PDB file of C-alpha atoms in Angstrom:
ATOM      1  CA  ASP A   1     128.256  83.144  85.051  1.00 67.00           C
ATOM      2  CA  ALA A   2     124.824  81.759  84.326  1.00 64.00           C
ATOM      3  CA  MET A   3     124.329  81.511  80.612  1.00 93.00           C
ATOM      4  CA  VAL A   4     122.873  79.916  77.503  1.00 95.00           C
ATOM      5  CA  ILE A   5     125.304  77.753  75.535  1.00 96.00           C
ATOM      6  CA  GLN A   6     124.893  76.508  71.989  1.00 96.00           C
ATOM      7  CA  ASN A   7     126.949  73.834  70.326  1.00 91.00           C
ATOM      8  CA  PRO A   8     128.368  73.770  67.812  1.00 93.00           C
ATOM      9  CA  ARG A   9     128.748  77.420  66.821  1.00 94.00           C
ATOM     10  CA  TYR A  10     129.108  76.454  63.176  1.00 95.00           C
ATOM     11  CA  GLN A  11     127.625  73.343  61.600  1.00 97.00           C
ATOM     12  CA  VAL A  12     127.922  72.142  58.025  1.00 97.00           C
ATOM     13  CA  THR A  13     125.627  69.393  56.821  1.00 96.00           C
ATOM     14  CA  GLN A  14     124.741  67.870  53.487  1.00 96.00           C
ATOM     15  CA  PHE A  15     121.422  68.231  51.761  1.00 96.00           C
ATOM     16  CA  GLY A  16     119.045  65.668  53.268  1.00 96.00           C
ATOM     17  CA  LYS A  17     121.410  64.537  56.045  1.00 97.00           C
ATOM     18  CA  PRO A  18     119.835  64.800  59.521  1.00 96.00           C
ATOM     19  CA  VAL A  19     121.454  67.261  61.881  1.00 97.00           C
ATOM     20  CA  THR A  20     121.019  68.069  65.571  1.00 97.00           C
ATOM     21  CA  LEU A  21     121.778  71.375  67.235  1.00 97.00           C
ATOM     22  CA  SER A  22     122.248  71.603  70.965  1.00 97.00           C
ATOM     23  CA  CYS A  23     121.346  74.194  73.592  1.00 97.00           C
ATOM     24  CA  SER A  24     122.043  74.121  77.304  1.00 97.00           C
ATOM     25  CA  GLN A  25     121.403  76.619  80.058  1.00 97.00           C
ATOM     26  CA  THR A  26     122.610  77.184  83.584  1.00 95.00           C
ATOM     27  CA  LEU A  27     119.879  79.724  84.387  1.00 92.00           C
ATOM     28  CA  ASN A  28     117.377  77.088  85.527  1.00 91.00           C
ATOM     29  CA  HIS A  29     114.666  78.728  83.436  1.00 92.00           C
ATOM     30  CA  ASN A  30     111.379  76.932  82.788  1.00 91.00           C
ATOM     31  CA  VAL A  31     110.952  78.096  79.219  1.00 92.00           C
ATOM     32  CA  MET A  32     113.239  77.410  76.257  1.00 94.00           C
ATOM     33  CA  TYR A  33     112.790  78.716  72.722  1.00 95.00           C
ATOM     34  CA  TRP A  34     114.223  77.938  69.289  1.00 96.00           C
ATOM     35  CA  TYR A  35     114.394  80.645  66.643  1.00 96.00           C
ATOM     36  CA  GLN A  36     115.474  80.549  63.017  1.00 96.00           C
ATOM     37  CA  GLN A  37     117.154  83.668  61.649  1.00 94.00           C
ATOM     38  CA  LYS A  38     117.904  83.917  57.954  1.00 93.00           C
ATOM     39  CA  SER A  39     120.312  86.444  56.580  1.00 88.00           C
ATOM     40  CA  SER A  40     119.260  90.066  57.180  1.00 84.00           C
ATOM     41  CA  GLN A  41     115.945  88.986  58.729  1.00 89.00           C
ATOM     42  CA  ALA A  42     114.417  89.047  62.164  1.00 90.00           C
ATOM     43  CA  PRO A  43     114.461  85.895  64.288  1.00 92.00           C
ATOM     44  CA  LYS A  44     111.443  83.696  63.671  1.00 93.00           C
ATOM     45  CA  LEU A  45     110.104  81.532  66.486  1.00 93.00           C
ATOM     46  CA  LEU A  46     109.970  77.838  65.593  1.00 95.00           C
ATOM     47  CA  PHE A  47     108.724  76.399  68.901  1.00 92.00           C
ATOM     48  CA  HIS A  48     109.107  76.644  72.632  1.00 92.00           C
ATOM     49  CA  TYR A  49     108.920  74.497  75.727  1.00 92.00           C
ATOM     50  CA  TYR A  50     107.227  75.405  78.960  1.00 88.00           C
ATOM     51  CA  ASP A  51     108.945  72.816  81.131  1.00 88.00           C
ATOM     52  CA  LYS A  52     108.194  69.674  79.077  1.00 89.00           C
ATOM     53  CA  ASP A  53     105.109  71.099  77.435  1.00 89.00           C
ATOM     54  CA  PHE A  54     105.960  71.502  73.736  1.00 90.00           C
ATOM     55  CA  ASN A  55     104.425  74.367  71.744  1.00 89.00           C
ATOM     56  CA  ASN A  56     104.853  74.395  67.989  1.00 90.00           C
ATOM     57  CA  GLU A  57     104.328  77.503  65.867  1.00 90.00           C
ATOM     58  CA  ALA A  58     101.662  76.942  63.231  1.00 89.00           C
ATOM     59  CA  ASP A  59     103.993  77.604  60.311  1.00 91.00           C
ATOM     60  CA  THR A  60     106.978  75.580  61.531  1.00 95.00           C
ATOM     61  CA  PRO A  61     107.704  72.862  58.938  1.00 94.00           C
ATOM     62  CA  ASP A  62     107.382  69.224  60.008  1.00 94.00           C
ATOM     63  CA  ASN A  63     111.034  68.829  59.078  1.00 95.00           C
ATOM     64  CA  PHE A  64     111.901  70.550  62.361  1.00 97.00           C
ATOM     65  CA  GLN A  65     111.575  68.661  65.623  1.00 95.00           C
ATOM     66  CA  SER A  66     112.713  69.336  69.148  1.00 96.00           C
ATOM     67  CA  ARG A  67     113.489  67.436  72.328  1.00 95.00           C
ATOM     68  CA  ARG A  68     113.902  68.600  75.874  1.00 96.00           C
ATOM     69  CA  PRO A  69     115.159  65.706  78.015  1.00 95.00           C
ATOM     70  CA  ASN A  70     115.580  67.859  81.142  1.00 94.00           C
ATOM     71  CA  THR A  71     115.454  71.467  82.323  1.00 93.00           C
ATOM     72  CA  SER A  72     118.978  72.233  81.189  1.00 95.00           C
ATOM     73  CA  PHE A  73     119.059  70.849  77.671  1.00 96.00           C
ATOM     74  CA  CYS A  74     117.065  71.342  74.499  1.00 96.00           C
ATOM     75  CA  PHE A  75     117.793  69.965  71.024  1.00 97.00           C
ATOM     76  CA  LEU A  76     116.718  71.020  67.558  1.00 97.00           C
ATOM     77  CA  ASP A  77     116.556  68.195  65.027  1.00 97.00           C
ATOM     78  CA  ILE A  78     116.306  68.890  61.311  1.00 97.00           C
ATOM     79  CA  ARG A  79     115.316  65.609  59.727  1.00 96.00           C
ATOM     80  CA  SER A  80     116.120  66.362  56.089  1.00 96.00           C
ATOM     81  CA  PRO A  81     117.815  69.737  55.699  1.00 97.00           C
ATOM     82  CA  GLY A  82     117.211  71.620  52.496  1.00 96.00           C
ATOM     83  CA  LEU A  83     119.194  74.520  51.104  1.00 96.00           C
ATOM     84  CA  GLY A  84     116.499  76.847  52.435  1.00 95.00           C
ATOM     85  CA  ASP A  85     117.217  75.739  55.999  1.00 97.00           C
ATOM     86  CA  ALA A  86     120.617  77.392  56.011  1.00 97.00           C
ATOM     87  CA  ALA A  87     120.356  80.005  58.736  1.00 96.00           C
ATOM     88  CA  MET A  88     121.432  81.046  62.211  1.00 95.00           C
ATOM     89  CA  TYR A  89     119.569  79.074  64.869  1.00 96.00           C
ATOM     90  CA  LEU A  90     119.127  80.833  68.173  1.00 95.00           C
ATOM     91  CA  CYS A  91     118.185  79.291  71.479  1.00 96.00           C
ATOM     92  CA  ALA A  92     116.684  81.431  74.230  1.00 95.00           C
ATOM     93  CA  THR A  93     115.351  80.929  77.737  1.00 94.00           C
ATOM     94  CA  SER A  94     113.062  82.774  80.110  1.00 91.00           C
ATOM     95  CA  ARG A  95     111.490  82.424  83.508  1.00 86.00           C
ATOM     96  CA  LEU A  96     107.841  81.557  83.675  1.00 77.00           C
ATOM     97  CA  PHE A  97     106.807  83.872  86.475  1.00 73.00           C
ATOM     98  CA  GLY A  98     108.080  87.006  88.137  1.00 72.00           C
ATOM     99  CA  PRO A  99     109.039  90.495  87.005  1.00 68.00           C
ATOM    100  CA  THR A 100     111.720  89.253  84.624  1.00 73.00           C
ATOM    101  CA  SER A 101     109.579  86.594  82.976  1.00 73.00           C
ATOM    102  CA  TYR A 102     109.163  88.799  79.914  1.00 77.00           C
ATOM    103  CA  GLU A 103     112.894  88.799  79.216  1.00 84.00           C
ATOM    104  CA  GLN A 104     114.485  86.220  76.988  1.00 90.00           C
ATOM    105  CA  TYR A 105     118.147  85.327  77.298  1.00 92.00           C
ATOM    106  CA  PHE A 106     119.798  84.289  74.060  1.00 94.00           C
ATOM    107  CA  GLY A 107     122.646  81.961  73.291  1.00 95.00           C
ATOM    108  CA  PRO A 108     125.349  82.840  70.733  1.00 93.00           C
ATOM    109  CA  GLY A 109     123.620  80.875  67.983  1.00 94.00           C
ATOM    110  CA  THR A 110     124.602  78.071  65.628  1.00 96.00           C
ATOM    111  CA  ARG A 111     125.254  78.976  62.005  1.00 95.00           C
ATOM    112  CA  LEU A 112     124.013  76.109  59.840  1.00 97.00           C
ATOM    113  CA  THR A 113     125.318  75.663  56.306  1.00 97.00           C
ATOM    114  CA  VAL A 114     123.703  73.126  53.967  1.00 97.00           C
ATOM    115  CA  THR A 115     125.792  71.916  51.043  1.00 96.00           C
TER     116      THR A 115
ATOM    117  CA  ALA B   1      97.465  91.337  66.759  1.00 70.00           C
ATOM    118  CA  GLN B   2     100.830  92.617  67.860  1.00 75.00           C
ATOM    119  CA  SER B   3     103.385  93.888  65.366  1.00 86.00           C
ATOM    120  CA  VAL B   4     106.608  95.872  65.370  1.00 93.00           C
ATOM    121  CA  THR B   5     107.801  98.229  62.643  1.00 94.00           C
ATOM    122  CA  GLN B   6     111.337  99.425  62.158  1.00 95.00           C
ATOM    123  CA  LEU B   7     111.128 101.700  59.154  1.00 90.00           C
ATOM    124  CA  ASP B   8     114.866 102.193  58.710  1.00 94.00           C
ATOM    125  CA  SER B   9     116.664  99.120  57.442  1.00 94.00           C
ATOM    126  CA  GLN B  10     120.011 100.885  57.615  1.00 96.00           C
ATOM    127  CA  VAL B  11     121.224 104.020  59.382  1.00 97.00           C
ATOM    128  CA  PRO B  12     124.663 105.363  58.445  1.00 97.00           C
ATOM    129  CA  VAL B  13     126.177 107.800  60.922  1.00 97.00           C
ATOM    130  CA  PHE B  14     129.583 109.314  61.610  1.00 97.00           C
ATOM    131  CA  GLU B  15     131.469 108.462  64.758  1.00 97.00           C
ATOM    132  CA  GLU B  16     130.639 110.710  67.750  1.00 97.00           C
ATOM    133  CA  ALA B  17     127.389 111.853  66.124  1.00 98.00           C
ATOM    134  CA  PRO B  18     124.019 111.251  67.802  1.00 98.00           C
ATOM    135  CA  VAL B  19     121.685 108.583  66.475  1.00 98.00           C
ATOM    136  CA  GLU B  20     118.044 107.600  66.778  1.00 98.00           C
ATOM    137  CA  LEU B  21     116.670 104.237  65.643  1.00 98.00           C
ATOM    138  CA  ARG B  22     112.930 104.239  65.255  1.00 97.00           C
ATOM    139  CA  CYS B  23     110.490 101.605  66.435  1.00 97.00           C
ATOM    140  CA  ASN B  24     106.714 101.637  66.348  1.00 95.00           C
ATOM    141  CA  TYR B  25     104.442  98.920  67.600  1.00 93.00           C
ATOM    142  CA  SER B  26     100.796  98.039  67.415  1.00 87.00           C
ATOM    143  CA  SER B  27      98.995  96.177  70.116  1.00 75.00           C
ATOM    144  CA  SER B  28      95.543  96.077  71.610  1.00 67.00           C
ATOM    145  CA  VAL B  29      96.886  95.111  75.026  1.00 71.00           C
ATOM    146  CA  SER B  30      99.613  96.269  77.349  1.00 71.00           C
ATOM    147  CA  VAL B  31     103.006  95.292  76.077  1.00 77.00           C
ATOM    148  CA  TYR B  32     106.562  95.089  77.211  1.00 87.00           C
ATOM    149  CA  LEU B  33     109.172  96.528  74.898  1.00 92.00           C
ATOM    150  CA  PHE B  34     112.783  95.597  74.271  1.00 95.00           C
ATOM    151  CA  TRP B  35     115.783  96.554  72.212  1.00 97.00           C
ATOM    152  CA  TYR B  36     118.315  93.867  71.367  1.00 96.00           C
ATOM    153  CA  VAL B  37     121.680  94.254  69.640  1.00 96.00           C
ATOM    154  CA  GLN B  38     123.258  91.611  67.431  1.00 94.00           C
ATOM    155  CA  TYR B  39     126.895  91.714  66.382  1.00 92.00           C
ATOM    156  CA  PRO B  40     127.975  89.665  63.341  1.00 87.00           C
ATOM    157  CA  ASN B  41     127.650  85.915  63.921  1.00 83.00           C
ATOM    158  CA  GLN B  42     126.509  86.440  67.490  1.00 87.00           C
ATOM    159  CA  GLY B  43     123.297  85.929  69.413  1.00 89.00           C
ATOM    160  CA  LEU B  44     121.033  88.711  70.636  1.00 92.00           C
ATOM    161  CA  GLN B  45     122.081  90.825  73.596  1.00 93.00           C
ATOM    162  CA  LEU B  46     119.533  92.804  75.572  1.00 92.00           C
ATOM    163  CA  LEU B  47     120.210  96.553  75.427  1.00 96.00           C
ATOM    164  CA  LEU B  48     117.258  97.777  77.455  1.00 95.00           C
ATOM    165  CA  LYS B  49     113.639  97.088  78.281  1.00 93.00           C
ATOM    166  CA  TYR B  50     110.458  98.878  79.215  1.00 91.00           C
ATOM    167  CA  LEU B  51     108.098  97.020  81.539  1.00 86.00           C
ATOM    168  CA  SER B  52     106.424  99.858  83.453  1.00 83.00           C
ATOM    169  CA  GLY B  53     107.211 103.068  85.320  1.00 85.00           C
ATOM    170  CA  SER B  54     109.413 105.818  83.916  1.00 88.00           C
ATOM    171  CA  THR B  55     109.039 106.181  80.168  1.00 90.00           C
ATOM    172  CA  LEU B  56     112.729 106.984  79.722  1.00 95.00           C
ATOM    173  CA  VAL B  57     114.726 103.801  79.970  1.00 95.00           C
ATOM    174  CA  LYS B  58     118.501 103.633  80.174  1.00 96.00           C
ATOM    175  CA  GLY B  59     120.405 100.616  78.956  1.00 95.00           C
ATOM    176  CA  ILE B  60     123.900  99.360  78.435  1.00 94.00           C
ATOM    177  CA  ASN B  61     126.586 100.978  76.278  1.00 93.00           C
ATOM    178  CA  GLY B  62     125.110 104.474  76.720  1.00 96.00           C
ATOM    179  CA  PHE B  63     121.832 103.736  74.924  1.00 97.00           C
ATOM    180  CA  GLU B  64     118.439 104.945  76.071  1.00 97.00           C
ATOM    181  CA  ALA B  65     114.895 104.680  74.764  1.00 97.00           C
ATOM    182  CA  GLU B  66     111.665 106.515  75.375  1.00 95.00           C
ATOM    183  CA  PHE B  67     108.307 104.801  75.556  1.00 94.00           C
ATOM    184  CA  ASN B  68     105.552 106.946  74.068  1.00 93.00           C
ATOM    185  CA  LYS B  69     102.169 105.341  74.508  1.00 89.00           C
ATOM    186  CA  SER B  70     100.188 107.901  72.505  1.00 90.00           C
ATOM    187  CA  GLN B  71     102.484 107.509  69.519  1.00 92.00           C
ATOM    188  CA  THR B  72     103.021 103.771  70.122  1.00 92.00           C
ATOM    189  CA  SER B  73     106.746 104.287  69.747  1.00 94.00           C
ATOM    190  CA  PHE B  74     109.888 103.122  71.495  1.00 96.00           C
ATOM    191  CA  HIS B  75     112.774 104.879  69.742  1.00 97.00           C
ATOM    192  CA  LEU B  76     116.361 104.089  70.670  1.00 98.00           C
ATOM    193  CA  ARG B  77     118.903 106.885  71.044  1.00 98.00           C
ATOM    194  CA  LYS B  78     122.544 107.431  71.769  1.00 98.00           C
ATOM    195  CA  PRO B  79     124.096 110.908  72.036  1.00 97.00           C
ATOM    196  CA  SER B  80     127.501 109.909  70.646  1.00 97.00           C
ATOM    197  CA  VAL B  81     128.177 106.670  68.779  1.00 97.00           C
ATOM    198  CA  HIS B  82     131.394 104.694  68.467  1.00 97.00           C
ATOM    199  CA  ILE B  83     132.695 102.459  65.709  1.00 96.00           C
ATOM    200  CA  SER B  84     132.054  99.522  68.041  1.00 96.00           C
ATOM    201  CA  ASP B  85     128.296 100.286  67.992  1.00 97.00           C
ATOM    202  CA  THR B  86     128.117  99.019  64.414  1.00 97.00           C
ATOM    203  CA  ALA B  87     125.625  96.158  64.622  1.00 96.00           C
ATOM    204  CA  GLU B  88     122.049  95.115  63.875  1.00 96.00           C
ATOM    205  CA  TYR B  89     119.458  96.445  66.314  1.00 97.00           C
ATOM    206  CA  PHE B  90     116.114  94.738  66.849  1.00 96.00           C
ATOM    207  CA  CYS B  91     113.090  96.189  68.545  1.00 96.00           C
ATOM    208  CA  ALA B  92     110.731  93.625  70.073  1.00 94.00           C
ATOM    209  CA  VAL B  93     107.428  93.452  71.902  1.00 90.00           C
ATOM    210  CA  SER B  94     106.531  90.750  74.385  1.00 85.00           C
ATOM    211  CA  TYR B  95     103.026  89.504  74.921  1.00 73.00           C
ATOM    212  CA  LEU B  96     101.430  86.795  76.989  1.00 66.00           C
ATOM    213  CA  TYR B  97     100.709  83.547  75.165  1.00 61.00           C
ATOM    214  CA  GLY B  98      98.151  81.113  76.486  1.00 59.00           C
ATOM    215  CA  GLY B  99      98.157  82.739  79.903  1.00 55.00           C
ATOM    216  CA  ALA B 100     101.571  81.336  80.685  1.00 57.00           C
ATOM    217  CA  THR B 101     104.616  81.815  78.527  1.00 62.00           C
ATOM    218  CA  ASN B 102     105.608  85.017  76.781  1.00 74.00           C
ATOM    219  CA  LYS B 103     106.419  85.423  73.122  1.00 82.00           C
ATOM    220  CA  LEU B 104     108.587  88.030  71.452  1.00 88.00           C
ATOM    221  CA  ILE B 105     107.623  89.680  68.195  1.00 89.00           C
ATOM    222  CA  PHE B 106     110.638  91.251  66.494  1.00 93.00           C
ATOM    223  CA  GLY B 107     110.905  94.108  64.082  1.00 94.00           C
ATOM    224  CA  THR B 108     112.878  93.557  60.893  1.00 93.00           C
ATOM    225  CA  GLY B 109     115.989  95.166  62.342  1.00 95.00           C
ATOM    226  CA  THR B 110     118.063  98.281  61.669  1.00 97.00           C
ATOM    227  CA  LEU B 111     121.698  98.082  60.712  1.00 97.00           C
ATOM    228  CA  LEU B 112     123.602 100.872  62.425  1.00 97.00           C
ATOM    229  CA  ALA B 113     126.709 101.588  60.357  1.00 97.00           C
ATOM    230  CA  VAL B 114     129.119 103.899  62.127  1.00 97.00           C
ATOM    231  CA  GLN B 115     131.726 105.503  59.894  1.00 96.00           C
ATOM    232  CA  PRO B 116     134.988 107.131  61.022  1.00 94.00           C
TER     233      PRO B 116
END
């Protein structure tokens, strides 16, 4: 089945130690998104890629970076995690055009713990 | 600007009872509306969507929602809930960003707590 995969599902990192979260997709979608979801809150969009065109949300901290080396993969890098960055990180994809372009397909998420 | 309001942060209900989760949106342009469900430590799963056409939309797991343009609402309903429906439910609106990609604006979520 075509899907969105996130690895790892659970990640523990130390305060200030860089960490990378991974997302891959077999849907061949043009657009990939990264969301941060803190406990009991709605997902908050960090940034998204339209193909290789990177779009940062205005309030996304500089501590968060992203890379998209090809259509299938997208990475979220947190350069110096703080305790406040502990959250669920969700990756999503969508088509760019067509009747289903408004739908986003989500991965299972990576739960990040910062110690 | 687009926004989504889910007034109920938690809805307790007994098993086999009907339930309605409320969602209101504000937008100055045409929107597309979604309901997603999130089980503990899982990603978001699409329950149903309204893009156009019939205002009554049927989704997975026996859920349905009705789009009401005059009331700017998109309430989610199920006639008889199960214990397994216990989860967080998010209403979302999609709008066009920059003429190309679409963004989702989420409500704050409603925890549906089904009790035996």
